[in-house]
Amino acid sequence: MPDTESILRLNDVYHTYSYGTPWAKAALDGVSFQLRPEETVIVTGSNGSGKSTLLQHMNGLLKPERGQIYFKGQDIWQDKKNIRQVRFQIGIAFQFPEYQLFHKTVAEDIAFGPKNMGLTASQINERTEEALFFVGLEQKIKDYSPQRLSTGEKRRVSLAGIIAMQPKILLLDEPTVGLDPQGGQLIMERMRAYQQARGIALVIVTHDLENVGAVTDRVIMMKEGKIHREGQLSKILAGAPDDELPKPVITQLFQELSARGVPVNRGTMLVNEAAAQILDLYNKRKEKRA
Amino acid sequence: MFTIDELVFTYPDENVPVLNGISLHISPGSVVALIGPNASGKSTLARHLNALLLPSSGRVLIEGMDSRDPQYTNLIRQRVGLIFQNPDDQMIGSNVEEEVAFGLGNIGVAPEEIRKRSDEALRMAGIYDLRTQSAHTLSGGEKQRVVLAEVLALRPQGIVLDEATAMLDPVIRQEWLQVLLSAGRKYNLTIFMITHHMDEALLADRVLVLDKGRIVLDGSAAEIFSKVDKLREYGLEPPPLQALMYTLAEAGCPVPAEVYGVKNCAEIISRMLAGE
Amino acid sequence: MLQDITMGLYIPGDSIAHRLDPRVKIILAVCYVIALICASDILSYGLAALTLAGAVTAAKIKPSMLLRGMRGFIVMIAFTAVLCAFMTPGASWVQWGWLSLSKEGIYKGAQVLLSFILFIAGTSWLTFTTSPLQLMEGMSKLLYPLRYIKVSPQEVALIMSISMRFVPIMAEESYRILNAQKARGAYIDSGNITQRVQAMVSLLAPLFIRAWQRSETLSTAMLCRCYQSGAERTGLRKMFMKRADYTALALMSAVLLIIIALPDYY
């Protein structure tokens, strides 16, 4: 069924790892999912729930055992020869992508994808500079060895290597893990800015809802290879029990306040939103008294 | 437990010291969190606490033993267990009970005693039922419990965590920390944890902030996290409740800078709104 | 693909084979390999295959697991066998242009093919039934005589067992790098032969870097667990020989003797 609404659509996808061995494990157990252009979706869930497997299906790194994946209405596995073209248009950054940096210079590493796309040297150069700009790195580091950079910088170089392919969809697996809080925030700000500038779709696998949650339209929660909950983050936070999804501390506070009769939103998660609500109440009371 | 005097450390082939004059005293049985931006020298400091690295100048005493004295090296490593981020990089055996027995085998404990001590450690870590399983069938959280059991089996006085929870999901992370802290209480262990998760640092009795190889802040968790401006200067963010209180105070609300937990914070806010 | 390599993996179990003394299992494997080297006729290979079948049954391993382990090596084995077949001199039997194949060549090729398959299956049997630490302990006991030439048997055994442990780690690591490069359009599962070979070469650089990093962390972790090179270690179990061990040794020696004693037909 061709559709114009979604840029990517998964239809009842199944996947089993190590099929036929003692440690065979169903990783995806009938997942259907639609992604709209320019949308941001967060995928969360405990380790081993199938999040990363799902992500690798989205750009054709893994082939479903059963089910189809449509990119712009086309089944990506219909013609196996086209799978490279699909991968160029759906960029993916794995966990700790900096482990995979191996070229002599930053520029060479960023150019790896564009070179494989068959672009000319000047196009590649242009894209490298643009990608460095988007991840917030100075142009002069182009000739540095990646090994000289800090963890946060290395990660941004890895992301630049993917942005340089100018994908229509960007898939990020735990982009903030192992970074200090400001490093993590910086990455999220940059990715968000890039998404808006280019109007692409963004799918982020993460546990770090407090840092990443701010950018979200929709959250998918995976459990045992299935989509377990889906919807707005605040609604999921209000609905999911603690052992499934630990409530961010601000949400705990707001549920406590609400229990004490303070009229606040029980699904609040971010510090800014929380502060705005409390200040609003505080100012209203002050006016009333005055 | 640990006494550090004027510790300076420079890696061979480099000019700039990674640790630049650290002096600290950490008392037995305390829980200490070390936070700081990436590349501030946290891991390097952790590796001085069990004689994996030796000071370029200054000294590190572990239970009074100088880490530079080679006769103590093995004893120091028995007394202080170090746990890293990725359990796969720390497991030598492929079966849980053999893995836990590895350290005991290295210090020449007799087989019956190995069995006794590793069983106790497996129970403490809550993985006794998994003891005959092979390592690669375990989840990340279970693997990190195996690593913890292996450390506990050596009956240490202190445990140092180098971002040991970074690869665990939030639910598993909390469970693992609870197992660690209850072992800590039972055996009166000194726990020294490096973390990027500020909520973990809140579990500590004392928080240290490391920046460019120096300890720049040192105090109770409540005290340290009330210094929001300072923290941001060092590339750190306070935990959400503290950040909220700071934002409210900046906007002119009468709230204290130091808060202790959700209940305390709810109390302060509801009183403020009631006009008390 | 690389992730299919099951060599070096341990499958926990409680079969007769799992319970054998690790020293005995190592000796069995060594005898088996010697038998394979000595084997030259169909009877010998048959006997070796029978021995393997017996061992696999005693280990309760599914034959499909052994086959799976073979998949990663199949190209290499086939290539060697074909090369052998054509390189062996002899009276030409089939002729395609300048390529000629002799009866001796075909025989030699088949022999190489069989030896390889039986060899990989046999060594996989050892690692499937013996955990790396058991292997290490067994090895260091067997290598005890090395002491007399001032080499630490424990260290040699440890190096061997860590290299075994590294096989699956490296397989996983290469899978990860492979995926990351595939995602950026490297010709790994597509493209012509030259493109694929080039892609494989650019896989090696990051793999070496990661291997080095991971082995460094592993050795640090070992130091943290009080490992000292050259020091005496103890194990969880005392090793002692049971009746099954003696029986297995007796059977294996018989097989080895027969294979050596069988006259060569060629």
PDB file of C-alpha atoms in Angstrom, chain A residues 186-290:
ATOM      1  CA  LEU A 186      25.272  20.110  23.143  1.00  0.00           C
ATOM      2  CA  ILE A 187      24.876  17.058  20.903  1.00  0.00           C
ATOM      3  CA  MET A 188      21.098  17.124  21.280  1.00  0.00           C
ATOM      4  CA  GLU A 189      20.917  20.871  20.537  1.00  0.00           C
ATOM      5  CA  ARG A 190      23.025  20.419  17.417  1.00  0.00           C
ATOM      6  CA  MET A 191      21.028  17.482  16.125  1.00  0.00           C
ATOM      7  CA  ARG A 192      17.792  19.330  16.752  1.00  0.00           C
ATOM      8  CA  ALA A 193      19.060  22.405  14.906  1.00  0.00           C
ATOM      9  CA  TYR A 194      20.203  20.285  11.994  1.00  0.00           C
ATOM     10  CA  GLN A 195      16.877  18.516  11.819  1.00  0.00           C
ATOM     11  CA  GLN A 196      15.008  21.822  11.673  1.00  0.00           C
ATOM     12  CA  ALA A 197      17.351  23.365   9.148  1.00  0.00           C
ATOM     13  CA  ARG A 198      17.008  20.416   6.802  1.00  0.00           C
ATOM     14  CA  GLY A 199      13.492  19.260   7.617  1.00  0.00           C
ATOM     15  CA  ILE A 200      14.458  15.651   8.163  1.00  0.00           C
ATOM     16  CA  ALA A 201      12.990  12.979  10.424  1.00  0.00           C
ATOM     17  CA  LEU A 202      14.834  11.968  13.568  1.00  0.00           C
ATOM     18  CA  VAL A 203      14.616   8.681  15.468  1.00  0.00           C
ATOM     19  CA  ILE A 204      16.532   8.481  18.740  1.00  0.00           C
ATOM     20  CA  VAL A 205      17.008   5.374  20.856  1.00  0.00           C
ATOM     21  CA  THR A 206      17.709   6.471  24.418  1.00  0.00           C
ATOM     22  CA  HIS A 207      17.300   5.938  28.142  1.00  0.00           C
ATOM     23  CA  ASP A 208      18.246   9.508  28.804  1.00  0.00           C
ATOM     24  CA  LEU A 209      14.738  10.985  28.684  1.00  0.00           C
ATOM     25  CA  GLU A 210      15.700  13.972  30.813  1.00  0.00           C
ATOM     26  CA  ASN A 211      18.265  15.209  28.292  1.00  0.00           C
ATOM     27  CA  VAL A 212      16.721  13.953  25.083  1.00  0.00           C
ATOM     28  CA  GLY A 213      13.028  14.163  25.942  1.00  0.00           C
ATOM     29  CA  ALA A 214      12.894  17.896  25.265  1.00  0.00           C
ATOM     30  CA  VAL A 215      13.060  17.343  21.506  1.00  0.00           C
ATOM     31  CA  THR A 216      10.300  14.824  21.227  1.00  0.00           C
ATOM     32  CA  ASP A 217       6.925  14.649  19.515  1.00  0.00           C
ATOM     33  CA  ARG A 218       6.263  10.991  20.134  1.00  0.00           C
ATOM     34  CA  VAL A 219       7.681   8.194  22.259  1.00  0.00           C
ATOM     35  CA  ILE A 220       7.685   4.491  21.558  1.00  0.00           C
ATOM     36  CA  MET A 221       8.396   2.147  24.402  1.00  0.00           C
ATOM     37  CA  MET A 222       9.666  -1.321  23.461  1.00  0.00           C
ATOM     38  CA  LYS A 223       9.308  -4.418  25.602  1.00  0.00           C
ATOM     39  CA  GLU A 224      10.293  -7.961  24.633  1.00  0.00           C
ATOM     40  CA  GLY A 225      10.455  -7.165  20.937  1.00  0.00           C
ATOM     41  CA  LYS A 226       7.074  -5.465  20.778  1.00  0.00           C
ATOM     42  CA  ILE A 227       5.880  -1.893  20.880  1.00  0.00           C
ATOM     43  CA  HIS A 228       4.547  -1.761  24.400  1.00  0.00           C
ATOM     44  CA  ARG A 229       3.431   1.857  24.736  1.00  0.00           C
ATOM     45  CA  GLU A 230       3.248   4.675  22.267  1.00  0.00           C
ATOM     46  CA  GLY A 231       2.219   8.311  22.524  1.00  0.00           C
ATOM     47  CA  GLN A 232       3.165  11.675  23.991  1.00  0.00           C
ATOM     48  CA  LEU A 233       5.958  11.495  26.542  1.00  0.00           C
ATOM     49  CA  SER A 234       3.986  13.178  29.325  1.00  0.00           C
ATOM     50  CA  LYS A 235       1.127  10.706  28.903  1.00  0.00           C
ATOM     51  CA  ILE A 236       3.484   7.728  28.945  1.00  0.00           C
ATOM     52  CA  LEU A 237       5.194   9.079  32.047  1.00  0.00           C
ATOM     53  CA  ALA A 238       1.864   9.446  33.789  1.00  0.00           C
ATOM     54  CA  GLY A 239       0.788   5.940  32.741  1.00  0.00           C
ATOM     55  CA  ALA A 240       3.809   3.625  32.958  1.00  0.00           C
ATOM     56  CA  PRO A 241       4.531   1.945  36.324  1.00  0.00           C
ATOM     57  CA  ASP A 242       7.858   2.706  38.027  1.00  0.00           C
ATOM     58  CA  ASP A 243       9.506  -0.647  37.345  1.00  0.00           C
ATOM     59  CA  GLU A 244       8.928  -0.190  33.630  1.00  0.00           C
ATOM     60  CA  LEU A 245      10.057   3.363  33.237  1.00  0.00           C
ATOM     61  CA  PRO A 246      11.632   5.081  36.216  1.00  0.00           C
ATOM     62  CA  LYS A 247       9.959   8.444  36.577  1.00  0.00           C
ATOM     63  CA  PRO A 248      12.215  11.440  36.118  1.00  0.00           C
ATOM     64  CA  VAL A 249      12.604  13.181  39.441  1.00  0.00           C
ATOM     65  CA  ILE A 250      10.693  16.297  38.306  1.00  0.00           C
ATOM     66  CA  THR A 251       7.757  14.059  37.388  1.00  0.00           C
ATOM     67  CA  GLN A 252       7.933  12.506  40.863  1.00  0.00           C
ATOM     68  CA  LEU A 253       7.911  15.975  42.393  1.00  0.00           C
ATOM     69  CA  PHE A 254       4.925  17.093  40.335  1.00  0.00           C
ATOM     70  CA  GLN A 255       2.969  13.980  41.179  1.00  0.00           C
ATOM     71  CA  GLU A 256       3.727  14.639  44.839  1.00  0.00           C
ATOM     72  CA  LEU A 257       2.649  18.293  44.506  1.00  0.00           C
ATOM     73  CA  SER A 258      -0.515  17.245  42.732  1.00  0.00           C
ATOM     74  CA  ALA A 259      -1.238  14.792  45.580  1.00  0.00           C
ATOM     75  CA  ARG A 260      -0.869  17.717  47.983  1.00  0.00           C
ATOM     76  CA  GLY A 261      -3.523  19.602  46.041  1.00  0.00           C
ATOM     77  CA  VAL A 262      -1.298  21.937  44.028  1.00  0.00           C
ATOM     78  CA  PRO A 263      -2.855  22.255  40.507  1.00  0.00           C
ATOM     79  CA  VAL A 264       0.100  21.152  38.313  1.00  0.00           C
ATOM     80  CA  ASN A 265       0.513  18.840  35.320  1.00  0.00           C
ATOM     81  CA  ARG A 266       1.400  15.340  36.568  1.00  0.00           C
ATOM     82  CA  GLY A 267       3.320  14.507  33.391  1.00  0.00           C
ATOM     83  CA  THR A 268       5.856  17.359  33.676  1.00  0.00           C
ATOM     84  CA  MET A 269       9.449  16.266  33.159  1.00  0.00           C
ATOM     85  CA  LEU A 270      11.648  19.219  32.219  1.00  0.00           C
ATOM     86  CA  VAL A 271      13.086  21.769  34.631  1.00  0.00           C
ATOM     87  CA  ASN A 272      12.036  24.740  32.478  1.00  0.00           C
ATOM     88  CA  GLU A 273       8.442  23.608  32.171  1.00  0.00           C
ATOM     89  CA  ALA A 274       8.323  22.846  35.878  1.00  0.00           C
ATOM     90  CA  ALA A 275       9.715  26.255  36.815  1.00  0.00           C
ATOM     91  CA  ALA A 276       7.256  28.007  34.479  1.00  0.00           C
ATOM     92  CA  GLN A 277       4.268  26.284  36.076  1.00  0.00           C
ATOM     93  CA  ILE A 278       5.357  27.036  39.622  1.00  0.00           C
ATOM     94  CA  LEU A 279       6.226  30.655  38.844  1.00  0.00           C
ATOM     95  CA  ASP A 280       2.862  31.089  37.198  1.00  0.00           C
ATOM     96  CA  LEU A 281       1.064  29.827  40.299  1.00  0.00           C
ATOM     97  CA  TYR A 282       3.329  31.869  42.564  1.00  0.00           C
ATOM     98  CA  ASN A 283       2.717  35.115  40.647  1.00  0.00           C
ATOM     99  CA  LYS A 284      -1.040  34.525  40.542  1.00  0.00           C
ATOM    100  CA  ARG A 285      -1.159  34.039  44.325  1.00  0.00           C
ATOM    101  CA  LYS A 286       0.955  37.142  44.812  1.00  0.00           C
ATOM    102  CA  GLU A 287      -1.384  39.225  42.642  1.00  0.00           C
ATOM    103  CA  LYS A 288      -4.416  37.880  44.472  1.00  0.00           C
ATOM    104  CA  ARG A 289      -2.950  38.864  47.815  1.00  0.00           C
ATOM    105  CA  ALA A 290      -2.007  42.302  46.514  1.00  0.00           C
TER     106      ALA A 290
END
